[in-house]
CSV table of C-alpha atoms in Angstrom, one decimal:
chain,number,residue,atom,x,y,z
A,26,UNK,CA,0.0,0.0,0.0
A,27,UNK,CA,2.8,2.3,0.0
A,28,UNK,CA,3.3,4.6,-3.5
A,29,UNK,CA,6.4,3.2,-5.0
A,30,UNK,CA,6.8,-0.2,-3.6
A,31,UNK,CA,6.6,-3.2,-6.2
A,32,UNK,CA,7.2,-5.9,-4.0
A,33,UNK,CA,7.9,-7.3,-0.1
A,34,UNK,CA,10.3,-10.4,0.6
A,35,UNK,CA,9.2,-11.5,4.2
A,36,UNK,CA,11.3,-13.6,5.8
A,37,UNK,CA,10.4,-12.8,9.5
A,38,UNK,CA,10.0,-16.4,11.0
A,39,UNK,CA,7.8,-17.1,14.4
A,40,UNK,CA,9.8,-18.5,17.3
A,41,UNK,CA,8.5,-20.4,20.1
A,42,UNK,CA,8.7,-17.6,23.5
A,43,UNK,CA,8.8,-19.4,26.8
A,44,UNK,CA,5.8,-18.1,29.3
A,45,UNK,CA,9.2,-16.6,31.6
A,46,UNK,CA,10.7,-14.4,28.8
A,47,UNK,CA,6.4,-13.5,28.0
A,48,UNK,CA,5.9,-12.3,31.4
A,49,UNK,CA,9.4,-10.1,31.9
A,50,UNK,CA,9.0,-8.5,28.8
A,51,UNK,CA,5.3,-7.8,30.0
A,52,UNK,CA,7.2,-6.4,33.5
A,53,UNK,CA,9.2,-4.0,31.3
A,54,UNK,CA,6.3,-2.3,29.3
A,55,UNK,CA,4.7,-2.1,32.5
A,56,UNK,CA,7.2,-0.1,34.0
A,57,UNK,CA,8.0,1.9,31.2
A,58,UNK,CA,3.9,2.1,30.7
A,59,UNK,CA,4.3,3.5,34.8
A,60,UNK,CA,7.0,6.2,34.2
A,61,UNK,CA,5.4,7.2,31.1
A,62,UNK,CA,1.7,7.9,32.4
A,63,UNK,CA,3.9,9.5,36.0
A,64,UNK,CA,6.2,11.6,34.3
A,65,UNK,CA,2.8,12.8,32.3
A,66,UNK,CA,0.8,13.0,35.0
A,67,UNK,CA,3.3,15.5,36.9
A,68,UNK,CA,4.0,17.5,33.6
A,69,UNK,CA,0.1,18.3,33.2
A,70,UNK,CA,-0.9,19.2,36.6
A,71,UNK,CA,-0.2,23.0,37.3
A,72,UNK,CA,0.8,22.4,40.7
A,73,UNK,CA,3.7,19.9,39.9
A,74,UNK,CA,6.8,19.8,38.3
A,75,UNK,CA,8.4,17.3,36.0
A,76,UNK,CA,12.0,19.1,35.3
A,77,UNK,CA,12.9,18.6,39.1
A,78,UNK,CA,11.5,15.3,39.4
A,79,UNK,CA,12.8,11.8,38.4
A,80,UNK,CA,10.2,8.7,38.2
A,81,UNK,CA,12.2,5.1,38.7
A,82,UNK,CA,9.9,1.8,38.3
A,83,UNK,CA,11.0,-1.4,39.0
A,84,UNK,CA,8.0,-4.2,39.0
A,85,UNK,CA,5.4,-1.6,39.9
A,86,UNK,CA,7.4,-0.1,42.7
A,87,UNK,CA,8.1,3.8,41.8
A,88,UNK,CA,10.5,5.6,43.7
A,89,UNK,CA,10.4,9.6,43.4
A,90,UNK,CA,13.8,11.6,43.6
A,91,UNK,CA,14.1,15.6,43.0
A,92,UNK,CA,12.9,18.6,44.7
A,93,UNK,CA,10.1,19.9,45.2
A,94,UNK,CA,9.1,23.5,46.5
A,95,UNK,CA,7.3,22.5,49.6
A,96,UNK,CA,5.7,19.8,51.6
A,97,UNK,CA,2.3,20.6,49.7
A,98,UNK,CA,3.4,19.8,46.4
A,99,UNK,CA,5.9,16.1,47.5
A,100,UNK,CA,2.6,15.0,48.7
A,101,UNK,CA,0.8,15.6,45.2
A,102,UNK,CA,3.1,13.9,43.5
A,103,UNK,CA,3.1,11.0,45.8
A,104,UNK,CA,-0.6,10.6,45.0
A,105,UNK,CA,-0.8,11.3,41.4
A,106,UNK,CA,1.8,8.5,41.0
A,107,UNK,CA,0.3,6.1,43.4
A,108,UNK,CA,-3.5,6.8,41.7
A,109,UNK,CA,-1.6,4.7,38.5
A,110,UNK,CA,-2.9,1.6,37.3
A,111,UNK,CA,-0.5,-0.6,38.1
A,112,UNK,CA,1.7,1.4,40.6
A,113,UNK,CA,1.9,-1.5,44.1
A,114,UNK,CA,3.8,1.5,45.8
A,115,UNK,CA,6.0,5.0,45.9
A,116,UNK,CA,9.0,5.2,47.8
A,117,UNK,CA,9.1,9.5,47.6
A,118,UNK,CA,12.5,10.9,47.9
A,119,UNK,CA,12.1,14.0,47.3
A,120,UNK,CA,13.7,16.7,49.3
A,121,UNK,CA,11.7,20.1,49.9
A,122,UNK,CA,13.8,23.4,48.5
């Protein structure tokens, strides 16, 4: 369907993918799925700031690191990132400026 293109040679094969190797790749779009939705999350919420925050998952956990201006706003974030589908926790590091 593309304008140009006369012919495709496909020579992709399909491989056998244990249920192990499934469910960590699954674990790693989850967590990148996580940061994503976080890091958005903080960016569109006028009270929050991304540029001084950094979002870690690892299986679901999220840890928080940065600064943020006061004790108002580290508790925002904390519950904007916990509210995720899919977050099991958040470990907040941040220190107040």
């Amino acid at each position: 369907d593309v304008e140009g293109v006369k012919d495709v040679n496909n020579e992709m094969t399909v491989s056998k993918i244990s249920n192990k190797t499934v469910n960590r790749v699954l674990g790693k779009i989850d967590d990148a799925s996580i940061t994503a939705q976080a890091k958005m999350s903080l960016l569109l919420h006028r009270s929050t700031s991304i540029r001084n925050t950094r979002v870690i998952t690892n299986n679901g956990v999220v840890t928080l690191e940065g600064v943020a201006e006061n004790a108002a706003e580290k508790e925002l974030v904390t519950k904007l990132v916990r509210d995720i589908d899919g977050v099991k926790s958040v470990t907040n590091r941040m220190t107040i400026e």
